[in-house]
């Protein structure tokens, strides 16, 4: 955000960029925490080790 203010000489634009960066961090951080706490719903299939094919279809 500081580079934007210095290169564009527009404080309002720099403020918008700073707020956008902050909100992006909040959203991605929240989604990361929620994703870490969820249990994955995996239905793993059994594999025939000799052929490498799925046993269950």
mmCIF file of N, CA and C in Angstrom:
data_model
loop_
_atom_site.group_PDB
_atom_site.id
_atom_site.type_symbol
_atom_site.label_atom_id
_atom_site.label_comp_id
_atom_site.label_asym_id
_atom_site.label_seq_id
_atom_site.Cartn_x
_atom_site.Cartn_y
_atom_site.Cartn_z
ATOM 1 N N UNK A 1 0.825 -1.189 0.000
ATOM 2 C CA UNK A 1 0.000 0.000 0.000
ATOM 3 C C UNK A 1 0.867 1.250 0.000
ATOM 4 N N UNK A 2 2.020 1.168 0.633
ATOM 5 C CA UNK A 2 2.917 2.320 0.671
ATOM 6 C C UNK A 2 3.469 2.621 -0.717
ATOM 7 N N UNK A 3 3.782 1.561 -1.484
ATOM 8 C CA UNK A 3 4.282 1.764 -2.846
ATOM 9 C C UNK A 3 3.235 2.437 -3.716
ATOM 10 N N UNK A 4 1.968 2.060 -3.524
ATOM 11 C CA UNK A 4 0.893 2.668 -4.308
ATOM 12 C C UNK A 4 0.787 4.150 -3.989
ATOM 13 N N UNK A 5 0.850 4.491 -2.720
ATOM 14 C CA UNK A 5 0.757 5.902 -2.321
ATOM 15 C C UNK A 5 1.920 6.695 -2.909
ATOM 16 N N UNK A 6 3.126 6.123 -2.835
ATOM 17 C CA UNK A 6 4.297 6.851 -3.323
ATOM 18 C C UNK A 6 4.318 6.953 -4.843
ATOM 19 N N UNK A 7 3.938 5.868 -5.543
ATOM 20 C CA UNK A 7 4.006 5.902 -7.005
ATOM 21 C C UNK A 7 2.840 6.662 -7.619
ATOM 22 N N UNK A 8 1.654 6.531 -7.070
ATOM 23 C CA UNK A 8 0.469 7.194 -7.623
ATOM 24 C C UNK A 8 0.199 8.555 -6.987
ATOM 25 N N UNK A 9 0.830 8.815 -5.847
ATOM 26 C CA UNK A 9 0.625 10.064 -5.093
ATOM 27 C C UNK A 9 -0.858 10.284 -4.771
ATOM 28 N N UNK A 10 -1.508 9.186 -4.378
ATOM 29 C CA UNK A 10 -2.930 9.241 -4.059
ATOM 30 C C UNK A 10 -3.136 8.484 -2.749
ATOM 31 N N UNK A 11 -3.388 9.196 -1.682
ATOM 32 C CA UNK A 11 -3.540 8.590 -0.359
ATOM 33 C C UNK A 11 -4.792 7.730 -0.298
ATOM 34 N N UNK A 12 -5.872 8.166 -0.927
ATOM 35 C CA UNK A 12 -7.125 7.405 -0.894
ATOM 36 C C UNK A 12 -6.953 6.048 -1.570
ATOM 37 N N UNK A 13 -6.252 6.023 -2.709
ATOM 38 C CA UNK A 13 -6.007 4.762 -3.403
ATOM 39 C C UNK A 13 -5.151 3.832 -2.539
ATOM 40 N N UNK A 14 -4.153 4.392 -1.881
ATOM 41 C CA UNK A 14 -3.319 3.597 -0.978
ATOM 42 C C UNK A 14 -4.121 3.036 0.178
ATOM 43 N N UNK A 15 -5.063 3.821 0.690
ATOM 44 C CA UNK A 15 -5.929 3.354 1.775
ATOM 45 C C UNK A 15 -6.805 2.197 1.304
ATOM 46 N N UNK A 16 -7.361 2.326 0.095
ATOM 47 C CA UNK A 16 -8.191 1.244 -0.447
ATOM 48 C C UNK A 16 -7.383 -0.034 -0.645
ATOM 49 N N UNK A 17 -6.161 0.105 -1.139
ATOM 50 C CA UNK A 17 -5.304 -1.066 -1.328
ATOM 51 C C UNK A 17 -4.994 -1.708 0.023
ATOM 52 N N UNK A 18 -4.686 -0.910 1.020
ATOM 53 C CA UNK A 18 -4.390 -1.440 2.355
ATOM 54 C C UNK A 18 -5.571 -2.172 2.961
ATOM 55 N N UNK A 19 -6.763 -1.600 2.826
ATOM 56 C CA UNK A 19 -7.974 -2.251 3.344
ATOM 57 C C UNK A 19 -8.227 -3.551 2.589
ATOM 58 N N UNK A 20 -8.022 -3.540 1.275
ATOM 59 C CA UNK A 20 -8.216 -4.756 0.478
ATOM 60 C C UNK A 20 -7.264 -5.866 0.882
ATOM 61 N N UNK A 21 -6.014 -5.514 1.117
ATOM 62 C CA UNK A 21 -5.030 -6.510 1.555
ATOM 63 C C UNK A 21 -5.411 -7.063 2.924
ATOM 64 N N UNK A 22 -5.816 -6.197 3.837
ATOM 65 C CA UNK A 22 -6.210 -6.640 5.172
ATOM 66 C C UNK A 22 -7.414 -7.581 5.108
ATOM 67 N N UNK A 23 -8.443 -7.203 4.342
ATOM 68 C CA UNK A 23 -9.640 -8.044 4.247
ATOM 69 C C UNK A 23 -9.333 -9.383 3.585
ATOM 70 N N UNK A 24 -8.438 -9.383 2.605
ATOM 71 C CA UNK A 24 -8.033 -10.640 1.975
ATOM 72 C C UNK A 24 -7.379 -11.559 2.995
ATOM 73 N N UNK A 25 -6.510 -11.012 3.841
ATOM 74 C CA UNK A 25 -5.868 -11.824 4.876
ATOM 75 C C UNK A 25 -6.896 -12.372 5.863
ATOM 76 N N UNK A 26 -7.875 -11.571 6.227
ATOM 77 C CA UNK A 26 -8.906 -12.021 7.168
ATOM 78 C C UNK A 26 -9.712 -13.162 6.565
ATOM 79 N N UNK A 27 -10.145 -13.003 5.312
ATOM 80 C CA UNK A 27 -10.971 -14.030 4.667
ATOM 81 C C UNK A 27 -10.190 -15.324 4.499
ATOM 82 N N UNK A 28 -8.984 -15.254 3.946
ATOM 83 C CA UNK A 28 -8.208 -16.468 3.726
ATOM 84 C C UNK A 28 -7.789 -17.108 5.044
ATOM 85 N N UNK A 29 -7.456 -16.306 6.043
ATOM 86 C CA UNK A 29 -7.096 -16.857 7.349
ATOM 87 C C UNK A 29 -8.262 -17.572 8.003
ATOM 88 N N UNK A 30 -9.454 -16.981 7.906
ATOM 89 C CA UNK A 30 -10.654 -17.610 8.467
ATOM 90 C C UNK A 30 -10.959 -18.918 7.755
ATOM 91 N N UNK A 31 -10.887 -18.906 6.426
ATOM 92 C CA UNK A 31 -11.159 -20.131 5.665
ATOM 93 C C UNK A 31 -10.121 -21.210 5.964
ATOM 94 N N UNK A 32 -8.868 -20.817 6.179
ATOM 95 C CA UNK A 32 -7.828 -21.783 6.519
ATOM 96 C C UNK A 32 -8.124 -22.447 7.857
ATOM 97 N N UNK A 33 -8.515 -21.658 8.848
ATOM 98 C CA UNK A 33 -8.819 -22.213 10.170
ATOM 99 C C UNK A 33 -10.030 -23.130 10.098
ATOM 100 N N UNK A 34 -11.076 -22.713 9.393
ATOM 101 C CA UNK A 34 -12.273 -23.553 9.255
ATOM 102 C C UNK A 34 -11.926 -24.849 8.543
ATOM 103 N N UNK A 35 -11.134 -24.761 7.485
ATOM 104 C CA UNK A 35 -10.733 -25.958 6.748
ATOM 105 C C UNK A 35 -9.868 -26.892 7.572
ATOM 106 N N UNK A 36 -9.058 -26.340 8.456
ATOM 107 C CA UNK A 36 -8.210 -27.176 9.305
ATOM 108 C C UNK A 36 -9.017 -27.915 10.365
ATOM 109 N N UNK A 37 -10.127 -27.337 10.791
ATOM 110 C CA UNK A 37 -10.927 -27.950 11.848
ATOM 111 C C UNK A 37 -11.920 -28.984 11.322
ATOM 112 N N UNK A 38 -12.223 -28.947 10.027
ATOM 113 C CA UNK A 38 -13.188 -29.894 9.469
ATOM 114 C C UNK A 38 -12.550 -31.262 9.274
ATOM 115 N N UNK A 39 -13.363 -32.281 9.415
ATOM 116 C CA UNK A 39 -12.899 -33.633 9.122
ATOM 117 C C UNK A 39 -13.204 -33.921 7.664
ATOM 118 N N UNK A 40 -12.240 -34.404 6.915
ATOM 119 C CA UNK A 40 -12.494 -34.682 5.499
ATOM 120 C C UNK A 40 -13.449 -35.858 5.329
ATOM 121 N N UNK A 41 -14.309 -35.749 4.339
ATOM 122 C CA UNK A 41 -15.258 -36.820 4.045
ATOM 123 C C UNK A 41 -14.699 -37.647 2.894
ATOM 124 N N UNK A 42 -13.735 -38.484 3.227
ATOM 125 C CA UNK A 42 -13.091 -39.299 2.207
ATOM 126 C C UNK A 42 -13.662 -40.704 2.218
ATOM 127 N N UNK A 43 -13.956 -41.213 1.043
ATOM 128 C CA UNK A 43 -14.377 -42.593 0.889
ATOM 129 C C UNK A 43 -13.323 -43.278 0.030
ATOM 130 N N UNK A 44 -12.264 -43.732 0.686
ATOM 131 C CA UNK A 44 -11.159 -44.331 -0.044
ATOM 132 C C UNK A 44 -11.538 -45.712 -0.549
ATOM 133 N N UNK A 45 -11.102 -46.008 -1.757
ATOM 134 C CA UNK A 45 -11.390 -47.308 -2.357
ATOM 135 C C UNK A 45 -10.205 -48.234 -2.127
ATOM 136 N N UNK A 46 -10.526 -49.514 -2.011
ATOM 137 C CA UNK A 46 -9.459 -50.497 -1.871
ATOM 138 C C UNK A 46 -8.837 -50.755 -3.238
ATOM 139 N N UNK A 47 -7.539 -51.032 -3.246
ATOM 140 C CA UNK A 47 -6.814 -51.245 -4.493
ATOM 141 C C UNK A 47 -6.165 -52.618 -4.460
ATOM 142 N N UNK A 48 -6.291 -53.346 -5.578
ATOM 143 C CA UNK A 48 -5.598 -54.610 -5.743
ATOM 144 C C UNK A 48 -4.140 -54.277 -6.041
ATOM 145 N N UNK A 49 -3.241 -54.618 -5.139
ATOM 146 C CA UNK A 49 -1.841 -54.245 -5.292
ATOM 147 C C UNK A 49 -1.168 -54.944 -6.463
ATOM 148 N N UNK A 50 -1.656 -56.119 -6.837
ATOM 149 C CA UNK A 50 -1.046 -56.847 -7.951
ATOM 150 C C UNK A 50 -1.341 -56.169 -9.288
ATOM 151 N N UNK A 51 -2.590 -55.735 -9.481
ATOM 152 C CA UNK A 51 -2.979 -55.141 -10.767
ATOM 153 C C UNK A 51 -3.035 -53.618 -10.724
ATOM 154 N N UNK A 52 -3.194 -53.047 -9.548
ATOM 155 C CA UNK A 52 -3.322 -51.603 -9.426
ATOM 156 C C UNK A 52 -4.731 -51.104 -9.681
ATOM 157 N N UNK A 53 -5.700 -52.012 -9.848
ATOM 158 C CA UNK A 53 -7.091 -51.632 -10.124
ATOM 159 C C UNK A 53 -7.876 -51.514 -8.826
ATOM 160 N N UNK A 54 -8.963 -50.737 -8.899
ATOM 161 C CA UNK A 54 -9.859 -50.624 -7.758
ATOM 162 C C UNK A 54 -10.623 -51.927 -7.575
ATOM 163 N N UNK A 55 -10.805 -52.344 -6.313
ATOM 164 C CA UNK A 55 -11.552 -53.559 -6.017
ATOM 165 C C UNK A 55 -13.044 -53.261 -5.994
ATOM 166 N N UNK A 56 -13.424 -52.097 -5.483
ATOM 167 C CA UNK A 56 -14.837 -51.769 -5.312
ATOM 168 C C UNK A 56 -15.502 -51.269 -6.584
ATOM 169 N N UNK A 57 -14.793 -51.095 -7.643
ATOM 170 C CA UNK A 57 -15.418 -50.641 -8.891
ATOM 171 C C UNK A 57 -14.925 -49.373 -9.256
#
